[in-house]
């Protein structure tokens, strides 16, 4: 199946990152958001990201112009009916995603595949909100999308082999390496990563070491490019607690309980980079 146009629901960090990856690959990216300001910001973000690549001489001015020509925006969901493939990248909120997916399912041709970029919600459950669970798949990109090489492809109970094959083809066309994962809370990467970050927060809470020393220990001792607390700030502490709660409820296992310090910081509005304060402060 040749994919010429990808619809992307959500113009935030993940949505505009996916749109950029599509545009650079020569695939039309139709980015939808109900907020026109968010759409403008999404396009500006893509342009700025390409400018940085241009400055580093990784792309030419002509390549930037060609990529930007593939970026389209809309606030009307009906416009997505012309897309070959649609990726939902809205906020990590189950109720919101289900509403969007039901609306989307009602207007798309029966043959169109719907993917969700959820990082933790059950693919089988989201697929059940549509009448095409066989043509529904999890397509979990990692932040920042233009730079990160991995895409987790998560099969729901009803996801067909053909749908998986098309998702693999698209991921490779975007220059990504796909891995195939069964549906389970947090899938694979976040299942391993988020409890590790949560444990680092417990270490900080218990006064075992400073945030800087915890992060330096993990960077220098395990060769990670960024420490777990700095990574939590980048992900967003609100996202972190949401994922840990999904694990806690999904597995009924106390080892997944969110650290009390994480709860306290989210309650205070210290969400990381996006609020200027998390485990570190940001200008």
PDB file of C-alpha atoms in Angstrom:
ATOM      1  CA  UNK A   1       0.000   0.000   0.000  1.00  0.00           C
ATOM      2  CA  UNK A   2       1.457   3.371  -1.039  1.00  0.00           C
ATOM      3  CA  UNK A   3       0.836   6.079   1.538  1.00  0.00           C
ATOM      4  CA  UNK A   4       0.790   9.563   0.016  1.00  0.00           C
ATOM      5  CA  UNK A   5      -1.046  11.542   2.718  1.00  0.00           C
ATOM      6  CA  UNK A   6      -0.925  11.009   6.487  1.00  0.00           C
ATOM      7  CA  UNK A   7      -3.442  12.735   8.738  1.00  0.00           C
ATOM      8  CA  UNK A   8      -2.154  13.691  12.182  1.00  0.00           C
ATOM      9  CA  UNK A   9      -4.534  14.630  14.994  1.00  0.00           C
ATOM     10  CA  UNK A  10      -2.831  17.062  17.352  1.00  0.00           C
ATOM     11  CA  UNK A  11      -0.267  19.781  16.561  1.00  0.00           C
ATOM     12  CA  UNK A  12       1.632  19.551  19.848  1.00  0.00           C
ATOM     13  CA  UNK A  13       5.147  18.213  20.415  1.00  0.00           C
ATOM     14  CA  UNK A  14       4.418  14.709  19.134  1.00  0.00           C
ATOM     15  CA  UNK A  15       2.004  15.751  16.386  1.00  0.00           C
ATOM     16  CA  UNK A  16       4.273  18.323  14.775  1.00  0.00           C
ATOM     17  CA  UNK A  17       7.246  15.972  15.159  1.00  0.00           C
ATOM     18  CA  UNK A  18       5.391  13.218  13.261  1.00  0.00           C
ATOM     19  CA  UNK A  19       4.330  15.779  10.647  1.00  0.00           C
ATOM     20  CA  UNK A  20       7.955  16.844  10.183  1.00  0.00           C
ATOM     21  CA  UNK A  21       9.100  13.236   9.773  1.00  0.00           C
ATOM     22  CA  UNK A  22       6.430  12.687   7.109  1.00  0.00           C
ATOM     23  CA  UNK A  23       7.223  15.944   5.284  1.00  0.00           C
ATOM     24  CA  UNK A  24      10.969  15.249   5.174  1.00  0.00           C
ATOM     25  CA  UNK A  25      10.175  11.812   3.710  1.00  0.00           C
ATOM     26  CA  UNK A  26       8.132  13.461   0.948  1.00  0.00           C
ATOM     27  CA  UNK A  27       4.761  12.391   2.363  1.00  0.00           C
ATOM     28  CA  UNK A  28       1.983  14.976   2.685  1.00  0.00           C
ATOM     29  CA  UNK A  29       1.214  15.614   6.370  1.00  0.00           C
ATOM     30  CA  UNK A  30      -2.220  17.041   7.165  1.00  0.00           C
ATOM     31  CA  UNK A  31      -2.052  18.229  10.771  1.00  0.00           C
ATOM     32  CA  UNK A  32      -5.378  18.754  12.554  1.00  0.00           C
ATOM     33  CA  UNK A  33      -5.974  20.694  15.752  1.00  0.00           C
ATOM     34  CA  UNK A  34      -9.116  22.412  17.030  1.00  0.00           C
ATOM     35  CA  UNK A  35      -6.930  25.316  18.179  1.00  0.00           C
ATOM     36  CA  UNK A  36      -5.666  27.473  15.256  1.00  0.00           C
ATOM     37  CA  UNK A  37      -2.961  28.933  17.524  1.00  0.00           C
ATOM     38  CA  UNK A  38      -1.655  25.411  18.178  1.00  0.00           C
ATOM     39  CA  UNK A  39      -1.568  24.775  14.423  1.00  0.00           C
ATOM     40  CA  UNK A  40       0.424  27.949  13.785  1.00  0.00           C
ATOM     41  CA  UNK A  41       2.805  27.041  16.599  1.00  0.00           C
ATOM     42  CA  UNK A  42       3.172  23.515  15.200  1.00  0.00           C
ATOM     43  CA  UNK A  43       4.142  24.799  11.750  1.00  0.00           C
ATOM     44  CA  UNK A  44       6.554  27.329  13.294  1.00  0.00           C
ATOM     45  CA  UNK A  45       8.142  24.533  15.328  1.00  0.00           C
ATOM     46  CA  UNK A  46       8.662  22.414  12.214  1.00  0.00           C
ATOM     47  CA  UNK A  47      10.186  25.343  10.339  1.00  0.00           C
ATOM     48  CA  UNK A  48      12.499  26.128  13.266  1.00  0.00           C
ATOM     49  CA  UNK A  49      13.578  22.507  13.546  1.00  0.00           C
ATOM     50  CA  UNK A  50      14.422  22.410   9.829  1.00  0.00           C
ATOM     51  CA  UNK A  51      16.294  25.727  10.181  1.00  0.00           C
ATOM     52  CA  UNK A  52      18.548  24.120  12.794  1.00  0.00           C
ATOM     53  CA  UNK A  53      19.295  21.256  10.389  1.00  0.00           C
ATOM     54  CA  UNK A  54      19.956  23.797   7.664  1.00  0.00           C
ATOM     55  CA  UNK A  55      22.377  25.696   9.908  1.00  0.00           C
ATOM     56  CA  UNK A  56      24.228  22.432  10.618  1.00  0.00           C
ATOM     57  CA  UNK A  57      24.330  21.805   6.845  1.00  0.00           C
ATOM     58  CA  UNK A  58      22.415  18.529   7.228  1.00  0.00           C
ATOM     59  CA  UNK A  59      19.815  19.721   4.717  1.00  0.00           C
ATOM     60  CA  UNK A  60      19.779  22.350   1.964  1.00  0.00           C
ATOM     61  CA  UNK A  61      17.444  25.339   1.640  1.00  0.00           C
ATOM     62  CA  UNK A  62      15.762  23.521  -1.251  1.00  0.00           C
ATOM     63  CA  UNK A  63      15.165  20.437   0.932  1.00  0.00           C
ATOM     64  CA  UNK A  64      13.664  22.597   3.664  1.00  0.00           C
ATOM     65  CA  UNK A  65      11.325  24.274   1.169  1.00  0.00           C
ATOM     66  CA  UNK A  66      10.335  20.892  -0.260  1.00  0.00           C
ATOM     67  CA  UNK A  67       9.572  19.540   3.228  1.00  0.00           C
ATOM     68  CA  UNK A  68       7.514  22.587   4.212  1.00  0.00           C
ATOM     69  CA  UNK A  69       5.466  22.210   1.025  1.00  0.00           C
ATOM     70  CA  UNK A  70       4.246  18.848   2.366  1.00  0.00           C
ATOM     71  CA  UNK A  71       2.942  20.357   5.648  1.00  0.00           C
ATOM     72  CA  UNK A  72      -0.783  21.205   5.586  1.00  0.00           C
ATOM     73  CA  UNK A  73      -3.103  22.174   8.454  1.00  0.00           C
ATOM     74  CA  UNK A  74      -6.824  22.048   9.204  1.00  0.00           C
ATOM     75  CA  UNK A  75      -9.272  22.467  12.077  1.00  0.00           C
ATOM     76  CA  UNK A  76     -11.969  20.437  10.287  1.00  0.00           C
ATOM     77  CA  UNK A  77     -11.931  16.700  10.946  1.00  0.00           C
ATOM     78  CA  UNK A  78     -13.841  15.948   7.734  1.00  0.00           C
ATOM     79  CA  UNK A  79     -10.715  17.013   5.811  1.00  0.00           C
ATOM     80  CA  UNK A  80      -8.978  13.857   7.069  1.00  0.00           C
ATOM     81  CA  UNK A  81     -11.260  11.708   4.876  1.00  0.00           C
ATOM     82  CA  UNK A  82      -8.808  12.162   1.993  1.00  0.00           C
ATOM     83  CA  UNK A  83      -5.874  10.713   3.984  1.00  0.00           C
ATOM     84  CA  UNK A  84      -4.480   7.226   3.345  1.00  0.00           C
ATOM     85  CA  UNK A  85      -3.479   6.727   6.975  1.00  0.00           C
ATOM     86  CA  UNK A  86      -4.353   8.685  10.139  1.00  0.00           C
ATOM     87  CA  UNK A  87      -2.311   8.936  13.344  1.00  0.00           C
ATOM     88  CA  UNK A  88      -4.030  10.161  16.504  1.00  0.00           C
ATOM     89  CA  UNK A  89      -1.513  12.110  18.612  1.00  0.00           C
ATOM     90  CA  UNK A  90      -3.818  13.964  20.996  1.00  0.00           C
ATOM     91  CA  UNK A  91      -3.209  14.455  24.728  1.00  0.00           C
ATOM     92  CA  UNK A  92      -2.697  11.240  26.748  1.00  0.00           C
ATOM     93  CA  UNK A  93      -6.283  11.169  27.999  1.00  0.00           C
ATOM     94  CA  UNK A  94      -8.301   8.000  27.445  1.00  0.00           C
ATOM     95  CA  UNK A  95     -11.744   9.669  27.321  1.00  0.00           C
ATOM     96  CA  UNK A  96     -10.564  12.296  24.857  1.00  0.00           C
ATOM     97  CA  UNK A  97      -8.877   9.725  22.633  1.00  0.00           C
ATOM     98  CA  UNK A  98     -11.979   7.513  22.543  1.00  0.00           C
ATOM     99  CA  UNK A  99     -14.184  10.453  21.546  1.00  0.00           C
ATOM    100  CA  UNK A 100     -11.762  11.471  18.785  1.00  0.00           C
ATOM    101  CA  UNK A 101     -11.474   7.898  17.504  1.00  0.00           C
ATOM    102  CA  UNK A 102     -15.253   7.429  17.365  1.00  0.00           C
ATOM    103  CA  UNK A 103     -15.657  10.667  15.395  1.00  0.00           C
ATOM    104  CA  UNK A 104     -12.769   9.742  13.122  1.00  0.00           C
ATOM    105  CA  UNK A 105     -14.065   6.221  12.498  1.00  0.00           C
ATOM    106  CA  UNK A 106     -17.421   7.608  11.376  1.00  0.00           C
ATOM    107  CA  UNK A 107     -15.964   9.784   8.618  1.00  0.00           C
ATOM    108  CA  UNK A 108     -12.989   7.812   7.238  1.00  0.00           C
ATOM    109  CA  UNK A 109     -13.333   5.323   4.370  1.00  0.00           C
ATOM    110  CA  UNK A 110     -13.537   1.745   5.679  1.00  0.00           C
ATOM    111  CA  UNK A 111     -10.117   0.898   4.205  1.00  0.00           C
ATOM    112  CA  UNK A 112      -8.207   3.634   6.047  1.00  0.00           C
ATOM    113  CA  UNK A 113      -5.902   2.536   8.856  1.00  0.00           C
ATOM    114  CA  UNK A 114      -6.080   4.412  12.148  1.00  0.00           C
ATOM    115  CA  UNK A 115      -3.021   4.480  14.399  1.00  0.00           C
ATOM    116  CA  UNK A 116      -2.695   5.925  17.889  1.00  0.00           C
ATOM    117  CA  UNK A 117       0.483   7.403  19.327  1.00  0.00           C
ATOM    118  CA  UNK A 118      -0.526   6.567  22.914  1.00  0.00           C
ATOM    119  CA  UNK A 119       2.380   5.759  25.227  1.00  0.00           C
ATOM    120  CA  UNK A 120       0.403   3.680  27.721  1.00  0.00           C
ATOM    121  CA  UNK A 121      -3.314   3.160  26.959  1.00  0.00           C
ATOM    122  CA  UNK A 122      -4.549  -0.273  25.817  1.00  0.00           C
ATOM    123  CA  UNK A 123      -4.592  -0.556  22.012  1.00  0.00           C
ATOM    124  CA  UNK A 124      -7.320  -3.218  22.199  1.00  0.00           C
ATOM    125  CA  UNK A 125      -9.493  -0.889  24.268  1.00  0.00           C
ATOM    126  CA  UNK A 126      -8.984   2.078  21.926  1.00  0.00           C
ATOM    127  CA  UNK A 127      -9.584  -0.127  18.868  1.00  0.00           C
ATOM    128  CA  UNK A 128     -12.904  -1.233  20.347  1.00  0.00           C
ATOM    129  CA  UNK A 129     -14.110   2.376  20.099  1.00  0.00           C
ATOM    130  CA  UNK A 130     -14.043   1.946  16.313  1.00  0.00           C
ATOM    131  CA  UNK A 131     -15.724  -0.387  13.833  1.00  0.00           C
ATOM    132  CA  UNK A 132     -12.344  -1.283  12.294  1.00  0.00           C
ATOM    133  CA  UNK A 133     -10.321  -2.940  15.090  1.00  0.00           C
ATOM    134  CA  UNK A 134      -8.507  -5.013  12.447  1.00  0.00           C
ATOM    135  CA  UNK A 135      -7.285  -1.765  10.827  1.00  0.00           C
ATOM    136  CA  UNK A 136      -6.224  -0.164  14.108  1.00  0.00           C
ATOM    137  CA  UNK A 137      -2.707  -0.196  15.560  1.00  0.00           C
ATOM    138  CA  UNK A 138      -0.525   1.498  18.138  1.00  0.00           C
ATOM    139  CA  UNK A 139       2.281   3.540  16.566  1.00  0.00           C
ATOM    140  CA  UNK A 140       4.312   4.912  19.469  1.00  0.00           C
ATOM    141  CA  UNK A 141       6.882   7.501  18.400  1.00  0.00           C
ATOM    142  CA  UNK A 142       9.507   8.835  20.790  1.00  0.00           C
ATOM    143  CA  UNK A 143      10.323  12.455  21.622  1.00  0.00           C
ATOM    144  CA  UNK A 144      11.858  14.320  19.830  1.00  0.00           C
ATOM    145  CA  UNK A 145      10.309  12.506  16.871  1.00  0.00           C
ATOM    146  CA  UNK A 146      12.612  13.908  14.146  1.00  0.00           C
ATOM    147  CA  UNK A 147      15.696  12.677  16.037  1.00  0.00           C
ATOM    148  CA  UNK A 148      14.575   9.392  17.630  1.00  0.00           C
ATOM    149  CA  UNK A 149      14.964   6.310  15.446  1.00  0.00           C
ATOM    150  CA  UNK A 150      12.478   4.002  17.181  1.00  0.00           C
ATOM    151  CA  UNK A 151       8.770   3.392  16.634  1.00  0.00           C
ATOM    152  CA  UNK A 152       6.932   0.800  18.739  1.00  0.00           C
ATOM    153  CA  UNK A 153       4.178  -0.899  16.733  1.00  0.00           C
ATOM    154  CA  UNK A 154       1.620  -2.361  19.121  1.00  0.00           C
ATOM    155  CA  UNK A 155      -0.918  -4.912  17.951  1.00  0.00           C
ATOM    156  CA  UNK A 156      -4.336  -4.943  19.551  1.00  0.00           C
ATOM    157  CA  UNK A 157      -6.159  -8.251  19.856  1.00  0.00           C
ATOM    158  CA  UNK A 158      -7.790  -7.767  16.432  1.00  0.00           C
ATOM    159  CA  UNK A 159      -5.005  -5.956  14.516  1.00  0.00           C
ATOM    160  CA  UNK A 160      -4.498  -7.733  11.183  1.00  0.00           C
ATOM    161  CA  UNK A 161      -1.195  -8.820   9.654  1.00  0.00           C
ATOM    162  CA  UNK A 162      -1.870  -6.481   6.716  1.00  0.00           C
ATOM    163  CA  UNK A 163      -2.294  -3.501   9.058  1.00  0.00           C
ATOM    164  CA  UNK A 164       0.967  -4.343  10.826  1.00  0.00           C
ATOM    165  CA  UNK A 165       2.757  -4.663   7.472  1.00  0.00           C
ATOM    166  CA  UNK A 166       1.491  -1.238   6.341  1.00  0.00           C
ATOM    167  CA  UNK A 167       2.548   0.372   9.635  1.00  0.00           C
ATOM    168  CA  UNK A 168       6.007  -1.196   9.286  1.00  0.00           C
ATOM    169  CA  UNK A 169       6.259   0.114   5.722  1.00  0.00           C
ATOM    170  CA  UNK A 170       5.310   3.637   6.838  1.00  0.00           C
ATOM    171  CA  UNK A 171       7.739   3.618   9.787  1.00  0.00           C
ATOM    172  CA  UNK A 172      10.599   2.599   7.487  1.00  0.00           C
ATOM    173  CA  UNK A 173       9.587   5.249   4.928  1.00  0.00           C
ATOM    174  CA  UNK A 174       9.967   7.813   7.730  1.00  0.00           C
ATOM    175  CA  UNK A 175      13.498   6.562   8.390  1.00  0.00           C
ATOM    176  CA  UNK A 176      12.507   4.832  11.632  1.00  0.00           C
ATOM    177  CA  UNK A 177      13.246   1.351  12.945  1.00  0.00           C
ATOM    178  CA  UNK A 178       9.995  -0.355  14.030  1.00  0.00           C
ATOM    179  CA  UNK A 179       9.749  -3.008  16.736  1.00  0.00           C
ATOM    180  CA  UNK A 180       6.596  -5.103  17.147  1.00  0.00           C
ATOM    181  CA  UNK A 181       5.074  -5.350  20.628  1.00  0.00           C
ATOM    182  CA  UNK A 182       2.073  -7.115  22.147  1.00  0.00           C
ATOM    183  CA  UNK A 183      -0.579  -5.010  23.842  1.00  0.00           C
ATOM    184  CA  UNK A 184       0.238  -4.598  27.541  1.00  0.00           C
ATOM    185  CA  UNK A 185       0.365  -1.566  29.879  1.00  0.00           C
ATOM    186  CA  UNK A 186       3.289   0.643  28.824  1.00  0.00           C
ATOM    187  CA  UNK A 187       4.224  -1.752  26.007  1.00  0.00           C
ATOM    188  CA  UNK A 188       8.025  -2.421  26.190  1.00  0.00           C
ATOM    189  CA  UNK A 189      10.125   0.741  26.325  1.00  0.00           C
ATOM    190  CA  UNK A 190       8.028   2.632  28.882  1.00  0.00           C
ATOM    191  CA  UNK A 191       7.465  -0.599  30.848  1.00  0.00           C
ATOM    192  CA  UNK A 192      11.224  -0.640  31.469  1.00  0.00           C
ATOM    193  CA  UNK A 193      11.972   3.096  31.428  1.00  0.00           C
ATOM    194  CA  UNK A 194       9.266   4.668  33.611  1.00  0.00           C
ATOM    195  CA  UNK A 195       9.734   2.410  36.680  1.00  0.00           C
ATOM    196  CA  UNK A 196      13.473   3.189  36.450  1.00  0.00           C
ATOM    197  CA  UNK A 197      12.722   6.938  36.499  1.00  0.00           C
ATOM    198  CA  UNK A 198      10.225   6.415  39.348  1.00  0.00           C
ATOM    199  CA  UNK A 199      12.930   4.587  41.321  1.00  0.00           C
ATOM    200  CA  UNK A 200      15.317   7.497  40.755  1.00  0.00           C
ATOM    201  CA  UNK A 201      12.639   9.794  42.228  1.00  0.00           C
ATOM    202  CA  UNK A 202      12.392   7.495  45.275  1.00  0.00           C
ATOM    203  CA  UNK A 203      16.191   7.779  45.650  1.00  0.00           C
ATOM    204  CA  UNK A 204      15.961  11.578  45.574  1.00  0.00           C
ATOM    205  CA  UNK A 205      13.011  11.566  47.992  1.00  0.00           C
ATOM    206  CA  UNK A 206      14.931   9.388  50.462  1.00  0.00           C
ATOM    207  CA  UNK A 207      17.936  11.720  50.316  1.00  0.00           C
ATOM    208  CA  UNK A 208      20.303   9.066  48.953  1.00  0.00           C
ATOM    209  CA  UNK A 209      21.920  11.613  46.627  1.00  0.00           C
ATOM    210  CA  UNK A 210      21.252  14.941  44.933  1.00  0.00           C
ATOM    211  CA  UNK A 211      19.411  15.115  41.613  1.00  0.00           C
ATOM    212  CA  UNK A 212      22.708  15.983  39.896  1.00  0.00           C
ATOM    213  CA  UNK A 213      24.538  13.031  41.443  1.00  0.00           C
ATOM    214  CA  UNK A 214      21.726  10.586  40.640  1.00  0.00           C
ATOM    215  CA  UNK A 215      21.732  11.730  37.007  1.00  0.00           C
ATOM    216  CA  UNK A 216      25.532  11.729  36.734  1.00  0.00           C
ATOM    217  CA  UNK A 217      25.625   8.268  38.277  1.00  0.00           C
ATOM    218  CA  UNK A 218      23.268   6.883  35.640  1.00  0.00           C
ATOM    219  CA  UNK A 219      24.937   8.749  32.766  1.00  0.00           C
ATOM    220  CA  UNK A 220      28.494   7.792  33.670  1.00  0.00           C
ATOM    221  CA  UNK A 221      27.747   4.413  35.237  1.00  0.00           C
ATOM    222  CA  UNK A 222      25.356   3.029  32.626  1.00  0.00           C
ATOM    223  CA  UNK A 223      26.310   5.161  29.595  1.00  0.00           C
ATOM    224  CA  UNK A 224      22.898   6.803  29.271  1.00  0.00           C
ATOM    225  CA  UNK A 225      22.876  10.075  27.313  1.00  0.00           C
ATOM    226  CA  UNK A 226      20.621  11.802  29.865  1.00  0.00           C
ATOM    227  CA  UNK A 227      19.941  11.140  33.544  1.00  0.00           C
ATOM    228  CA  UNK A 228      16.535   9.793  34.672  1.00  0.00           C
ATOM    229  CA  UNK A 229      15.478  12.953  36.530  1.00  0.00           C
ATOM    230  CA  UNK A 230      16.415  15.264  33.642  1.00  0.00           C
ATOM    231  CA  UNK A 231      14.574  12.873  31.343  1.00  0.00           C
ATOM    232  CA  UNK A 232      11.490  13.029  33.578  1.00  0.00           C
ATOM    233  CA  UNK A 233      11.587  16.821  33.268  1.00  0.00           C
ATOM    234  CA  UNK A 234      11.763  16.476  29.486  1.00  0.00           C
ATOM    235  CA  UNK A 235       8.875  13.957  29.340  1.00  0.00           C
ATOM    236  CA  UNK A 236       6.748  15.979  31.771  1.00  0.00           C
ATOM    237  CA  UNK A 237       6.038  14.909  35.337  1.00  0.00           C
ATOM    238  CA  UNK A 238       2.291  14.916  34.616  1.00  0.00           C
ATOM    239  CA  UNK A 239       2.894  12.387  31.830  1.00  0.00           C
ATOM    240  CA  UNK A 240       5.153  10.343  34.122  1.00  0.00           C
ATOM    241  CA  UNK A 241       2.523  10.065  36.856  1.00  0.00           C
ATOM    242  CA  UNK A 242      -0.170   9.186  34.303  1.00  0.00           C
ATOM    243  CA  UNK A 243       1.946   6.325  32.935  1.00  0.00           C
ATOM    244  CA  UNK A 244       2.814   5.013  36.420  1.00  0.00           C
ATOM    245  CA  UNK A 245      -0.884   5.085  37.355  1.00  0.00           C
ATOM    246  CA  UNK A 246      -1.692   3.038  34.230  1.00  0.00           C
ATOM    247  CA  UNK A 247       0.890   0.454  35.342  1.00  0.00           C
ATOM    248  CA  UNK A 248      -0.338   0.474  38.942  1.00  0.00           C
ATOM    249  CA  UNK A 249      -3.959  -0.073  37.892  1.00  0.00           C
ATOM    250  CA  UNK A 250      -3.162  -2.405  34.982  1.00  0.00           C
ATOM    251  CA  UNK A 251      -0.946  -4.841  36.889  1.00  0.00           C
ATOM    252  CA  UNK A 252      -2.378  -4.379  40.427  1.00  0.00           C
ATOM    253  CA  UNK A 253       1.227  -4.523  41.623  1.00  0.00           C
ATOM    254  CA  UNK A 254       2.535  -2.115  44.317  1.00  0.00           C
ATOM    255  CA  UNK A 255       5.971  -1.998  42.690  1.00  0.00           C
ATOM    256  CA  UNK A 256       4.454   0.400  40.150  1.00  0.00           C
ATOM    257  CA  UNK A 257       3.134   2.919  42.703  1.00  0.00           C
ATOM    258  CA  UNK A 258       4.153   6.499  41.813  1.00  0.00           C
ATOM    259  CA  UNK A 259       6.744   7.980  44.183  1.00  0.00           C
ATOM    260  CA  UNK A 260       5.115  10.363  46.704  1.00  0.00           C
ATOM    261  CA  UNK A 261       7.584  13.093  45.644  1.00  0.00           C
ATOM    262  CA  UNK A 262       6.354  12.744  42.048  1.00  0.00           C
ATOM    263  CA  UNK A 263       2.746  13.200  43.228  1.00  0.00           C
ATOM    264  CA  UNK A 264       3.747  16.220  45.324  1.00  0.00           C
ATOM    265  CA  UNK A 265       5.551  17.927  42.456  1.00  0.00           C
ATOM    266  CA  UNK A 266       2.675  17.398  40.034  1.00  0.00           C
ATOM    267  CA  UNK A 267       0.257  18.779  42.646  1.00  0.00           C
ATOM    268  CA  UNK A 268       2.488  21.877  42.925  1.00  0.00           C
ATOM    269  CA  UNK A 269       2.490  22.353  39.150  1.00  0.00           C
ATOM    270  CA  UNK A 270       6.203  21.566  38.832  1.00  0.00           C
ATOM    271  CA  UNK A 271       5.908  19.562  35.622  1.00  0.00           C
ATOM    272  CA  UNK A 272       9.421  19.900  34.221  1.00  0.00           C
ATOM    273  CA  UNK A 273      10.702  21.841  31.230  1.00  0.00           C
ATOM    274  CA  UNK A 274       7.269  22.941  30.046  1.00  0.00           C
ATOM    275  CA  UNK A 275       6.598  24.840  33.285  1.00  0.00           C
ATOM    276  CA  UNK A 276      10.188  25.968  33.857  1.00  0.00           C
ATOM    277  CA  UNK A 277      10.558  23.883  36.980  1.00  0.00           C
ATOM    278  CA  UNK A 278      10.796  20.190  37.759  1.00  0.00           C
ATOM    279  CA  UNK A 279      13.746  18.401  39.331  1.00  0.00           C
ATOM    280  CA  UNK A 280      15.743  21.240  37.781  1.00  0.00           C
ATOM    281  CA  UNK A 281      14.864  24.853  36.963  1.00  0.00           C
ATOM    282  CA  UNK A 282      14.798  26.124  33.389  1.00  0.00           C
ATOM    283  CA  UNK A 283      15.083  29.639  32.002  1.00  0.00           C
TER     284      UNK A 283
END
